PDB file of C-alpha atoms in Angstrom:
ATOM      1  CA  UNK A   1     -31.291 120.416 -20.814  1.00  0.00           C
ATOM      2  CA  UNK A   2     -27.428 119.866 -20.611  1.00  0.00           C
ATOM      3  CA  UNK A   3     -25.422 117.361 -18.463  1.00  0.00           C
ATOM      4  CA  UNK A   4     -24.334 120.813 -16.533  1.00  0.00           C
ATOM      5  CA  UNK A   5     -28.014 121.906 -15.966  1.00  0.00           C
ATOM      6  CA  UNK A   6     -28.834 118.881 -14.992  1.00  0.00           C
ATOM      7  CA  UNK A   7     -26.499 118.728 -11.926  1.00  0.00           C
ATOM      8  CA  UNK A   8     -27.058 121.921 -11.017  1.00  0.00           C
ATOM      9  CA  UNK A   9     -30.918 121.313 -10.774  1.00  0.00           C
ATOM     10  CA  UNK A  10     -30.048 118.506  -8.856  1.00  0.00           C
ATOM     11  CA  UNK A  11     -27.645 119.497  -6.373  1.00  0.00           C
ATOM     12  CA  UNK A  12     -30.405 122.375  -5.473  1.00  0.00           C
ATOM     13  CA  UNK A  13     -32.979 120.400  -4.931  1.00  0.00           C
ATOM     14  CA  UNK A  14     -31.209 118.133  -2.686  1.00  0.00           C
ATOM     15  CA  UNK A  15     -29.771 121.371  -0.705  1.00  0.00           C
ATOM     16  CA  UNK A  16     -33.533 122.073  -0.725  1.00  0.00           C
ATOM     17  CA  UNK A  17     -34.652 119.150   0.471  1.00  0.00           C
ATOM     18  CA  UNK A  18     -32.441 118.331   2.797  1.00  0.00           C
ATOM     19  CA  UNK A  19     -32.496 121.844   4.490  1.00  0.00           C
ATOM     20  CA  UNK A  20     -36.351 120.969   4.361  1.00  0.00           C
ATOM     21  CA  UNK A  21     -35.709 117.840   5.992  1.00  0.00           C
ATOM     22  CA  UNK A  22     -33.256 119.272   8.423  1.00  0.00           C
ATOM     23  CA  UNK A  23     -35.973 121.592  10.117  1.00  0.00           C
ATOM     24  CA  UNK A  24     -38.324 118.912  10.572  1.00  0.00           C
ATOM     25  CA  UNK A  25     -36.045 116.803  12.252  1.00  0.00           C
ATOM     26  CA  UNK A  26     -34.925 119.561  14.667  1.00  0.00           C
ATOM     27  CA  UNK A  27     -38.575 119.596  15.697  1.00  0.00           C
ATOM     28  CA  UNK A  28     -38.204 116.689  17.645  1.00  0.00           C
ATOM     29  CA  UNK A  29     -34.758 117.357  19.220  1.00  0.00           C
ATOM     30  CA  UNK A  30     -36.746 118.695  22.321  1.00  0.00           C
ATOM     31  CA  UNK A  31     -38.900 115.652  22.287  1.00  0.00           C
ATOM     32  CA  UNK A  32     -36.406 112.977  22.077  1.00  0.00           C
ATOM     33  CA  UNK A  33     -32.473 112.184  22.430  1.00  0.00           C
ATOM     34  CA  UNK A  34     -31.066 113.645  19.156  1.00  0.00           C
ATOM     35  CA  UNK A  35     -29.765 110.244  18.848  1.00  0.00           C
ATOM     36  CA  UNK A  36     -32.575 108.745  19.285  1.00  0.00           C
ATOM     37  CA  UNK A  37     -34.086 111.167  15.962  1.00  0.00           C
ATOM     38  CA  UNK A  38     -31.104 110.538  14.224  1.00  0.00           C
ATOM     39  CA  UNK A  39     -31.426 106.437  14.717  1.00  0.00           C
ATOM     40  CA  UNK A  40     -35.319 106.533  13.974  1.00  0.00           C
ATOM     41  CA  UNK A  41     -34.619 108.928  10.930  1.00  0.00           C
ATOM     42  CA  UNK A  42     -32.157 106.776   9.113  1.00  0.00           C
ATOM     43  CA  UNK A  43     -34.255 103.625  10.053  1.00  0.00           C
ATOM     44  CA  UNK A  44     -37.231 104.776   8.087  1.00  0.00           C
ATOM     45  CA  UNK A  45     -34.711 105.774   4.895  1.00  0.00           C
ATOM     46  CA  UNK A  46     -33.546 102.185   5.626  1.00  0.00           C
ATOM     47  CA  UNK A  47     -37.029 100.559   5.987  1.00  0.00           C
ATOM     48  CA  UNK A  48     -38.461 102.339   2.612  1.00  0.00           C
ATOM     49  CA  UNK A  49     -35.441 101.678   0.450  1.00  0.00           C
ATOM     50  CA  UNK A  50     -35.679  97.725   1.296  1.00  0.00           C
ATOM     51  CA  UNK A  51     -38.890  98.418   0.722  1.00  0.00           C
ATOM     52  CA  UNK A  52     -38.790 100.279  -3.021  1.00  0.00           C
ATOM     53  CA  UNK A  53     -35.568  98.236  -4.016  1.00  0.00           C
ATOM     54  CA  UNK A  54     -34.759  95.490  -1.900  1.00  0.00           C
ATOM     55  CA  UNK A  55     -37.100  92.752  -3.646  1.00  0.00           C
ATOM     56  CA  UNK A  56     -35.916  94.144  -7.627  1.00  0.00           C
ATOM     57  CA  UNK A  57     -32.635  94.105  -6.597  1.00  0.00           C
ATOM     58  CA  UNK A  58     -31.857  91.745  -3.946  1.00  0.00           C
ATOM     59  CA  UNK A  59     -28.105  91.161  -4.027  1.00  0.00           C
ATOM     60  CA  UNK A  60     -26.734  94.579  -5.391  1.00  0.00           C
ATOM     61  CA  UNK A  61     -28.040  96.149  -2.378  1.00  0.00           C
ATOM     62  CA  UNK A  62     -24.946  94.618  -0.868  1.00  0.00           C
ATOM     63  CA  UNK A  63     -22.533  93.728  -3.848  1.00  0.00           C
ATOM     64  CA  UNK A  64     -20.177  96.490  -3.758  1.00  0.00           C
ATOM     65  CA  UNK A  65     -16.042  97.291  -5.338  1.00  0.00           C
ATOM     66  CA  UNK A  66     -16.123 100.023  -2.503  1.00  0.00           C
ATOM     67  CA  UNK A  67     -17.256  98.567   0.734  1.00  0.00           C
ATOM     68  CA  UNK A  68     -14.347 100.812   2.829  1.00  0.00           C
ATOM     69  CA  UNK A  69     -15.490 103.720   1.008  1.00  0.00           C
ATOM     70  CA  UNK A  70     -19.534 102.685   1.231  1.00  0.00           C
ATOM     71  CA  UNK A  71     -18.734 102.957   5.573  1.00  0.00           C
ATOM     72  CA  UNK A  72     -16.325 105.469   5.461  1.00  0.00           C
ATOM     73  CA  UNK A  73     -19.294 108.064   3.488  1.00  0.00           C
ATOM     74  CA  UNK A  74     -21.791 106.528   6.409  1.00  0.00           C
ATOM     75  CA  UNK A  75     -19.488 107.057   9.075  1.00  0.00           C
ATOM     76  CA  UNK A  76     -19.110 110.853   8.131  1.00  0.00           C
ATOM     77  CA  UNK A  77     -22.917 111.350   7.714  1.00  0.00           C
ATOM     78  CA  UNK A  78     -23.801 110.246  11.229  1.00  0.00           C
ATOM     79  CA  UNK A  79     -20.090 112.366  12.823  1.00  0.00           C
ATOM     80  CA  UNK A  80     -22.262 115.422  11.399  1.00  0.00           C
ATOM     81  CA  UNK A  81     -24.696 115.524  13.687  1.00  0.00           C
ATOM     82  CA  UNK A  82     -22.464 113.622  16.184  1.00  0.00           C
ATOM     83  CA  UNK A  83     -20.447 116.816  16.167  1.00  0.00           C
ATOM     84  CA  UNK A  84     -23.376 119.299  16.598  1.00  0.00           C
ATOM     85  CA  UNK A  85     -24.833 117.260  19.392  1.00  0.00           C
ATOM     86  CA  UNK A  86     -21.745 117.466  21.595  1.00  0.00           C
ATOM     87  CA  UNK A  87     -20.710 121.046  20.317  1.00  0.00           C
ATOM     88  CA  UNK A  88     -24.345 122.006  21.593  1.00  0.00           C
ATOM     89  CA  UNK A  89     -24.122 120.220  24.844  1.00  0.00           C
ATOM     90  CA  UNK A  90     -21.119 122.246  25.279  1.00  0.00           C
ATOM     91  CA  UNK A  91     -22.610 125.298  25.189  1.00  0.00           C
ATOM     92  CA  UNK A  92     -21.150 126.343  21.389  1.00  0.00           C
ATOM     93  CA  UNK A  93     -24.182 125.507  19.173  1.00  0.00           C
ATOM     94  CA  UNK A  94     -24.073 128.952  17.437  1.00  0.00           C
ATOM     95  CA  UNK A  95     -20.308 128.428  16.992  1.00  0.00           C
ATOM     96  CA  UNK A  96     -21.506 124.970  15.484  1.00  0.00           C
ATOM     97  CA  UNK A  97     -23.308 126.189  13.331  1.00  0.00           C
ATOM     98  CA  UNK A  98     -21.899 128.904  11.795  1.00  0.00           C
ATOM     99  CA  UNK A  99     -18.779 127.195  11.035  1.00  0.00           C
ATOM    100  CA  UNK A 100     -21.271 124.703   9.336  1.00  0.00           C
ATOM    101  CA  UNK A 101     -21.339 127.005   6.429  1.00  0.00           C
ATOM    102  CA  UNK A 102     -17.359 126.292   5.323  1.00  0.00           C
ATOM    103  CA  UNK A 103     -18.972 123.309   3.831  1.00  0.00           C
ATOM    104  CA  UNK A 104     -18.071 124.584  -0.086  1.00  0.00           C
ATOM    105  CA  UNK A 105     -14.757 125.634   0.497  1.00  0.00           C
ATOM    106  CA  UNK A 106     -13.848 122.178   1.951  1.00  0.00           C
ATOM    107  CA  UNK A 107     -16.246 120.588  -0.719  1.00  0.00           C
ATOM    108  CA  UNK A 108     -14.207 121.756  -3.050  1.00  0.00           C
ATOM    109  CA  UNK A 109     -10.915 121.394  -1.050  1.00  0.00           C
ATOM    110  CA  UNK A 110     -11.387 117.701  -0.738  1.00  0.00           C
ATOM    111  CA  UNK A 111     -12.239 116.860  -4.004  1.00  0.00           C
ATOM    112  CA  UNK A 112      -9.093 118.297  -5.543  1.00  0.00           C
ATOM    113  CA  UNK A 113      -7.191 116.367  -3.101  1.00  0.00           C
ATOM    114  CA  UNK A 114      -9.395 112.978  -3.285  1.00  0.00           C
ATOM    115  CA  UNK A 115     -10.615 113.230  -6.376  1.00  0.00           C
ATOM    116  CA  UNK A 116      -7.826 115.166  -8.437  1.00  0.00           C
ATOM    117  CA  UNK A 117     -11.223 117.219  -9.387  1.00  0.00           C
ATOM    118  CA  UNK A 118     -10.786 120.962  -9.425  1.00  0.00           C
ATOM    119  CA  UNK A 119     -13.153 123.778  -9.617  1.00  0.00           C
ATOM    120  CA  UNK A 120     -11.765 127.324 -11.545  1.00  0.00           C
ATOM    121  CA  UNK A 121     -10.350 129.794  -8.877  1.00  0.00           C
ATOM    122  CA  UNK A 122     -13.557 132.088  -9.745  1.00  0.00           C
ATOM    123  CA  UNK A 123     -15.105 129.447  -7.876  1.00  0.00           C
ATOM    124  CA  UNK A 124     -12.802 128.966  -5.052  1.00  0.00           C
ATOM    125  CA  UNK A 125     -13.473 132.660  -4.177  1.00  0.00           C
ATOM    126  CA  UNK A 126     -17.267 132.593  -3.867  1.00  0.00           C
ATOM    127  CA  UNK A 127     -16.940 129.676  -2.366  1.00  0.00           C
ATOM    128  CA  UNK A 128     -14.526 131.482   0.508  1.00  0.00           C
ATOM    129  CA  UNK A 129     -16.250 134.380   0.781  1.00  0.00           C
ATOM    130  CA  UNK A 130     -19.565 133.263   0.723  1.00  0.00           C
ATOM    131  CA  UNK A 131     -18.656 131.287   3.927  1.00  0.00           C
ATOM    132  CA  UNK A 132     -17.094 133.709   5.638  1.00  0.00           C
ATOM    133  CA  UNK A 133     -20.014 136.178   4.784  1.00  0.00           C
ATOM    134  CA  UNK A 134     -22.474 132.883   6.654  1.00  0.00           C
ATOM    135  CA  UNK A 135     -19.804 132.848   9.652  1.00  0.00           C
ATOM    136  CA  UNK A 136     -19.620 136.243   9.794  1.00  0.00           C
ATOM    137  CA  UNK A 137     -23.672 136.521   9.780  1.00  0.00           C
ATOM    138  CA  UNK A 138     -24.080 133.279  12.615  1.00  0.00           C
ATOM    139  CA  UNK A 139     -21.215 133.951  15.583  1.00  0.00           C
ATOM    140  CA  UNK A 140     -21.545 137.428  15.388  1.00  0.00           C
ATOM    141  CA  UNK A 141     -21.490 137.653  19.628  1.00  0.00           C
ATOM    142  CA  UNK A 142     -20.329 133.987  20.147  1.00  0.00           C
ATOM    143  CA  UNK A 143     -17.646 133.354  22.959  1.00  0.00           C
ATOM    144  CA  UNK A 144     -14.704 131.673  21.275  1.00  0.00           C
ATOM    145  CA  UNK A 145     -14.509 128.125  22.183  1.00  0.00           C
ATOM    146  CA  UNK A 146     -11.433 126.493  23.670  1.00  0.00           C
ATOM    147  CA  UNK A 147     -10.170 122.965  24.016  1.00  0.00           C
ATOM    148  CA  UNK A 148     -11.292 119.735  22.245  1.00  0.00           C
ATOM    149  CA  UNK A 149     -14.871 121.276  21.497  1.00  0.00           C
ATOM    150  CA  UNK A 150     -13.196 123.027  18.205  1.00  0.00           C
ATOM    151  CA  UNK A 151     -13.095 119.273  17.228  1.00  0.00           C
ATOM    152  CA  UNK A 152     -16.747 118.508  16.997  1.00  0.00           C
ATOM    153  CA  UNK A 153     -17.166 122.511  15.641  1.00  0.00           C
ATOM    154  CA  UNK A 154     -14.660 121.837  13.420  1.00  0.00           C
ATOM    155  CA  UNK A 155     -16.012 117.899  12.768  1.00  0.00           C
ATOM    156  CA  UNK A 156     -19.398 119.351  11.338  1.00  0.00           C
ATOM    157  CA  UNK A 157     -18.157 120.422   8.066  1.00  0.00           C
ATOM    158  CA  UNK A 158     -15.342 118.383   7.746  1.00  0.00           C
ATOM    159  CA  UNK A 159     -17.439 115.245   7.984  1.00  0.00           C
ATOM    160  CA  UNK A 160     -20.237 116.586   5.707  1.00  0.00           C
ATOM    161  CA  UNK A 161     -18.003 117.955   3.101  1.00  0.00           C
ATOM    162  CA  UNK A 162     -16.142 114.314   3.142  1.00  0.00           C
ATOM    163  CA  UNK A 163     -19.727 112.700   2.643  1.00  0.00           C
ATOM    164  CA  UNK A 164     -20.628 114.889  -0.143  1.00  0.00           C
ATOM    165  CA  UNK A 165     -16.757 113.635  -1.955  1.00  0.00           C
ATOM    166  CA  UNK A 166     -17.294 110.156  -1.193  1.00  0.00           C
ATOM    167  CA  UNK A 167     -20.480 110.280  -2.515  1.00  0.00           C
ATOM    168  CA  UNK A 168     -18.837 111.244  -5.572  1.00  0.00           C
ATOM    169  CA  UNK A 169     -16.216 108.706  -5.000  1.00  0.00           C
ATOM    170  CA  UNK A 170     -19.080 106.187  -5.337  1.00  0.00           C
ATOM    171  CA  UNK A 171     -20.482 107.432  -9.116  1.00  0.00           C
ATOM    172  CA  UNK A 172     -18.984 104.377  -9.920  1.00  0.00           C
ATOM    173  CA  UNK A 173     -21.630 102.126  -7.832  1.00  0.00           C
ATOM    174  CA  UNK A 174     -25.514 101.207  -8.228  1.00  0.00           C
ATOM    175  CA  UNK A 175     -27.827 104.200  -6.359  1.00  0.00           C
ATOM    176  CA  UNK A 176     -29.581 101.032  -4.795  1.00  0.00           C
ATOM    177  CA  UNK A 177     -26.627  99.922  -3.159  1.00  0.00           C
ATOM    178  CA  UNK A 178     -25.140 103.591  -1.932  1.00  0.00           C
ATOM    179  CA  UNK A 179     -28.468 104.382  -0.448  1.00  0.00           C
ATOM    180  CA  UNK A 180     -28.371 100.564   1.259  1.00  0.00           C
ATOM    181  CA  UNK A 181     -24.994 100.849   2.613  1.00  0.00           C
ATOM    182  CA  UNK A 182     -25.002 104.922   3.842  1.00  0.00           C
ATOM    183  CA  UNK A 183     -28.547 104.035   5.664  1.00  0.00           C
ATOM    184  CA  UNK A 184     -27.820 100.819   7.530  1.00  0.00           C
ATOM    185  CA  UNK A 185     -24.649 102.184   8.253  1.00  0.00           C
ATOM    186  CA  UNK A 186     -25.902 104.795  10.287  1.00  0.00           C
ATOM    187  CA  UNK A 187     -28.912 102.347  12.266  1.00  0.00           C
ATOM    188  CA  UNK A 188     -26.303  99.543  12.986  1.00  0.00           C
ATOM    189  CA  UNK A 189     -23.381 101.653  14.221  1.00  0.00           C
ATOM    190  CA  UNK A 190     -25.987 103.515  16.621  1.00  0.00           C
ATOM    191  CA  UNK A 191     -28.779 100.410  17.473  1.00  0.00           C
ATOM    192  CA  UNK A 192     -26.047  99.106  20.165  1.00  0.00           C
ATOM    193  CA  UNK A 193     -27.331 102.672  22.132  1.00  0.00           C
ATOM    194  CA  UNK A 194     -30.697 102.790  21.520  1.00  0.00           C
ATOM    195  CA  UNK A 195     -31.828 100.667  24.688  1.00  0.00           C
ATOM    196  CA  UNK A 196     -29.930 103.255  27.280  1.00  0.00           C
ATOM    197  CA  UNK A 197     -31.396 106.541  25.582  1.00  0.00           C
ATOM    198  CA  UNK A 198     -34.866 104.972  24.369  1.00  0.00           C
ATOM    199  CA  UNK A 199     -37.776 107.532  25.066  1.00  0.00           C
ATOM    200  CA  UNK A 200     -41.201 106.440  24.335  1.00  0.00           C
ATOM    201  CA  UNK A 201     -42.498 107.412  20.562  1.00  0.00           C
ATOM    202  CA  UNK A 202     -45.536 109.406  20.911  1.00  0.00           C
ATOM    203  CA  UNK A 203     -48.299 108.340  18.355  1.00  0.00           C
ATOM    204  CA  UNK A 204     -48.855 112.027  16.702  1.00  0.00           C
ATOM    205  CA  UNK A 205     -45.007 112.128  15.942  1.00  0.00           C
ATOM    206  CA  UNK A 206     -44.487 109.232  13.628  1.00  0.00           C
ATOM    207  CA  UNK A 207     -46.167 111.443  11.062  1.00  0.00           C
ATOM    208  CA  UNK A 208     -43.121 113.658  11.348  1.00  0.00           C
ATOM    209  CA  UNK A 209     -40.559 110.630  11.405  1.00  0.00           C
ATOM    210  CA  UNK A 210     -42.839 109.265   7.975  1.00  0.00           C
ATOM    211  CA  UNK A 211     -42.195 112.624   6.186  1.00  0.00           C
ATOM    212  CA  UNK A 212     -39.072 113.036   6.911  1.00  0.00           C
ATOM    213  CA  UNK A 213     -37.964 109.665   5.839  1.00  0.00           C
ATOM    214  CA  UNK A 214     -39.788 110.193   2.244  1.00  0.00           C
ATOM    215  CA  UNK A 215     -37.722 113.858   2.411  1.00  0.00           C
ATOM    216  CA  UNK A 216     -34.333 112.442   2.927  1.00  0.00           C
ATOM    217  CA  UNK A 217     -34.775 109.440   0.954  1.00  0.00           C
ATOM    218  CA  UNK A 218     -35.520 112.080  -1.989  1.00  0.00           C
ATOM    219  CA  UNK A 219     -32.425 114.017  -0.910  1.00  0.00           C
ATOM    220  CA  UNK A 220     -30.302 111.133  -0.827  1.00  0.00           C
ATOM    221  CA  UNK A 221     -31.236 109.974  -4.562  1.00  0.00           C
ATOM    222  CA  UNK A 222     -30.394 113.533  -5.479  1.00  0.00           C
ATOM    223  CA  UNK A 223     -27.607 113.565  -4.838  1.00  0.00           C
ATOM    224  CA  UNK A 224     -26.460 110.336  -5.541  1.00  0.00           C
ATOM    225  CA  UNK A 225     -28.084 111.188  -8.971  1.00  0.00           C
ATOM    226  CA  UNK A 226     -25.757 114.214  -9.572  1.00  0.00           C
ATOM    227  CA  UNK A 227     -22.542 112.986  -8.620  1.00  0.00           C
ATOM    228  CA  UNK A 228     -23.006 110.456 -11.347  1.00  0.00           C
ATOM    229  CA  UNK A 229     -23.287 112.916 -13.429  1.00  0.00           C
ATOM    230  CA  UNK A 230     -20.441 115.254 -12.818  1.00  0.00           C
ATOM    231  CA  UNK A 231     -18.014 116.924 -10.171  1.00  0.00           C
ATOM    232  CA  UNK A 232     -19.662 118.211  -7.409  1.00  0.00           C
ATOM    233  CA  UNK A 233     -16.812 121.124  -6.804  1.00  0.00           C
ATOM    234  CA  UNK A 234     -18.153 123.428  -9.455  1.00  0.00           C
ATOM    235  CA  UNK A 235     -21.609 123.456  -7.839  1.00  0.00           C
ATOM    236  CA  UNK A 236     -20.511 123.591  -4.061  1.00  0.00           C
ATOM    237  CA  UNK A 237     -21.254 127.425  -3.664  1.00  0.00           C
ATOM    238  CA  UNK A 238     -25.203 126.173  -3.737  1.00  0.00           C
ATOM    239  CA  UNK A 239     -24.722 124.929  -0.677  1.00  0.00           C
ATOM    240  CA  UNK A 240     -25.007 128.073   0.727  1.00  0.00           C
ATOM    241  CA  UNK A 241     -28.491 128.552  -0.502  1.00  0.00           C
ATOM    242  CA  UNK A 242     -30.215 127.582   2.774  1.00  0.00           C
ATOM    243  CA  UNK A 243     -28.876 130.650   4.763  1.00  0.00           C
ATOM    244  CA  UNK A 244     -30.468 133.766   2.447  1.00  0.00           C
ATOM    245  CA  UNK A 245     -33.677 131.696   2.291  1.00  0.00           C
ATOM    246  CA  UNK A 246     -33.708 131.377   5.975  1.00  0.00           C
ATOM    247  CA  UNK A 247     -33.666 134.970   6.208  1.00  0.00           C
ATOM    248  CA  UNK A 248     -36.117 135.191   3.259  1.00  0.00           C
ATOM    249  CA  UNK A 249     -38.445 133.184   5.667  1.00  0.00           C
ATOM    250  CA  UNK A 250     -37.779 135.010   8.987  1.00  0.00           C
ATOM    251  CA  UNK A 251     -38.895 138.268   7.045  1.00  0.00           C
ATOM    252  CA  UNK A 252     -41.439 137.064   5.635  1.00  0.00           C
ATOM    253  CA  UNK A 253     -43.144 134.978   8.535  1.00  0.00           C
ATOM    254  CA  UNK A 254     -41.952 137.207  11.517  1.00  0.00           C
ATOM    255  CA  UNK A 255     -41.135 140.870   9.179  1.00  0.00           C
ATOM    256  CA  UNK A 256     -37.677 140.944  11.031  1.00  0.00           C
ATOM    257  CA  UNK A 257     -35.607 144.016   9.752  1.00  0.00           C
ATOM    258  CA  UNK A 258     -31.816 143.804   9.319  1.00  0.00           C
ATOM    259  CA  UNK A 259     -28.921 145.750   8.940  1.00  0.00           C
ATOM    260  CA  UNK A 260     -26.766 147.134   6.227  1.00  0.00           C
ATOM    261  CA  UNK A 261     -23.961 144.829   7.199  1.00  0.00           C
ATOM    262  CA  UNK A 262     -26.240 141.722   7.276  1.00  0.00           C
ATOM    263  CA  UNK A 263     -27.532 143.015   3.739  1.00  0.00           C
ATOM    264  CA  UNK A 264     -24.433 143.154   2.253  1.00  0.00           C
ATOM    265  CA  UNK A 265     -23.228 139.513   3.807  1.00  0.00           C
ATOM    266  CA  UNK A 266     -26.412 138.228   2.842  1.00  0.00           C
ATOM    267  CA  UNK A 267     -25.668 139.860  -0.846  1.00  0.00           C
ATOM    268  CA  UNK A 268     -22.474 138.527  -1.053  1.00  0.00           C
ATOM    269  CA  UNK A 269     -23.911 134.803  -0.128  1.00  0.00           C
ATOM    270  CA  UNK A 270     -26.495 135.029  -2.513  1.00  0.00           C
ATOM    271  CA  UNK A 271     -23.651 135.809  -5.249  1.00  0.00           C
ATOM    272  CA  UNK A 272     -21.806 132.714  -4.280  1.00  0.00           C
ATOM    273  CA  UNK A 273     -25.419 130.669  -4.857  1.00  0.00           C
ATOM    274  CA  UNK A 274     -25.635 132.494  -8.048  1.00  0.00           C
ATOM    275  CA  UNK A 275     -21.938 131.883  -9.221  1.00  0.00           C
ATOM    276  CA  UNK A 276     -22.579 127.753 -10.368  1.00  0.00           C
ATOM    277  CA  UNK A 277     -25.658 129.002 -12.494  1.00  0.00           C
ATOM    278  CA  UNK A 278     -23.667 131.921 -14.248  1.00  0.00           C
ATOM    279  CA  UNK A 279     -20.931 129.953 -15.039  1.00  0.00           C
ATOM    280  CA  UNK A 280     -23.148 127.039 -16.583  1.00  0.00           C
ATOM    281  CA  UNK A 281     -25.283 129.229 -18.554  1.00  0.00           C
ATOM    282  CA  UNK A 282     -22.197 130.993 -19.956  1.00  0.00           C
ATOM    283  CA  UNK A 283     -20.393 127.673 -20.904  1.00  0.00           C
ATOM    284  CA  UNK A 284     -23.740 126.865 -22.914  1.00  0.00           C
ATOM    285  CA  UNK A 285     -23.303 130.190 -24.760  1.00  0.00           C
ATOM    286  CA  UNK A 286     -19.783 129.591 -25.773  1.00  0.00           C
ATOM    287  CA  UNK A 287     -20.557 125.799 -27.100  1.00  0.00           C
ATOM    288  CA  UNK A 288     -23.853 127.336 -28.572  1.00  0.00           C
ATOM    289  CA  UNK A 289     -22.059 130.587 -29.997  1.00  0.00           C
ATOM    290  CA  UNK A 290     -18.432 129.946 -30.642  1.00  0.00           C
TER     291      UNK A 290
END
């Protein structure tokens, strides 16, 4: 398997995985402060990776070149669902998340500008119109917001997209120490709160809190894993992938019926997920067949 396949197989499996991941934790947004989640989530990813690395590696967890850019990357993970929380408690969350889905375009966006890493314009397109397709498909309906709240809709992507770059930034750094820094990021900027929001842990959801820290701690070596390997611009379009299966999975569980339009947005999203794949496979032709 080439260096290409390789970071294509990873980058979907940690879409995968974290989209996974994602729907378990919004299982327990009605049960808790999403705060609260978040904090208990990212102190479990904490507590394992001391636990898996901490004694082999001791002082490389916190011996890094990057320690602005180490925050900066944790910082952006947590504004994510920072941003959805308030965009939600403003009444906007379909507006939230529907503008979620410009995540490639600005993945790729921000690492030509951060980076100086650019994808071909074949995959700039996709990349566009597979997110408008997702937007298009998610706030059809949706009062336009007004005010400041376009800054936490807005903040969503941004602040995942810059995540995703920095966490290319970082290629440079031990996984041990990425995964150190980006989880106790996240529990010490947010512990300070805990005591105000606290709501009592019920015994028959730490099973949910245990599998979803063994999810994201997967997701998180993922993707440190490809953007080691290469740019993670090219492959951005995958990030898409969540929205056709969640379809997949509504029509299958609940045999919901759609429309031609939604068919042909959906069509046109599963052609951006395609796009990275196509593109690989054809660059392994030309090396293999010049």
């Amino acid at each position: 398997m080439t260096g290409s396949y390789r970071t294509i197989s990873l980058m979907l499996g940690f879409v995968l995985v974290w989209t996974v991941t994602e729907a378990i934790v919004g299982t327990l947004l009605n049960q808790y402060p999403p705060f609260q989640v978040v904090w208990l989530h990212y102190l479990i990813l904490l507590c394992m990776w001391l636990a898996i690395a901490g004694f082999r590696s001791r002082g490389d967890l916190i011996r890094t070149q990057k320690p602005v850019t180490q925050i900066l990357r944790a910082v952006f993970l947590l504004l994510m669902p920072a941003c959805w929380v308030f965009a939600t408690k403003a009444g906007y969350g379909h507006a939230v998340h529907a503008t979620f889905w410009e995540t490639p375009i600005l993945v790729i966006l921000f690492s030509a500008i951060l980076l100086r890493e650019r994808a071909n314009y074949p995959t700039w397109l996709v990349a566009a119109a597979g997110g408008v397709a997702a937007v298009a498909i998610y706030a059809q309906g949706d009062i336009i917001p007004f005010g400041f709240v376009w800054l936490a809709i807005l903040g969503m992507p941004v602040s995942f997209s810059l995540f995703l770059v920095l966490s290319r930034a970082l290629r440079g750094e031990k996984t041990s120490t990425n995964l150190f820094y980006v989880t106790a990021g996240i529990v010490i900027i947010l512990a300070p709160f805990m005591p105000g929001m606290w709501v009592e842990l019920e015994l028959r959801h730490s099973l949910h809190f245990a599998v979803t820290g063994v999810l994201g701690l997967l997701a998180l070596l993922l993707l440190d894993r490809a953007a080691f390997l290469a740019p993670i611009a090219p492959s951005a379009p995958l990030l898409l992938a969540p929205v056709p299966l969640a379809f997949l999975a509504g029509w299958l569980i609940d045999n919901e019926g759609y429309n031609s339009n939604r068919i042909v947005l959906l069509a046109i999203i599963c052609i951006a997920c395609a796009t990275p794949l196509i593109f690989t496979l054809n660059a392994h032709l030309k090396r293999i067949n010049p």
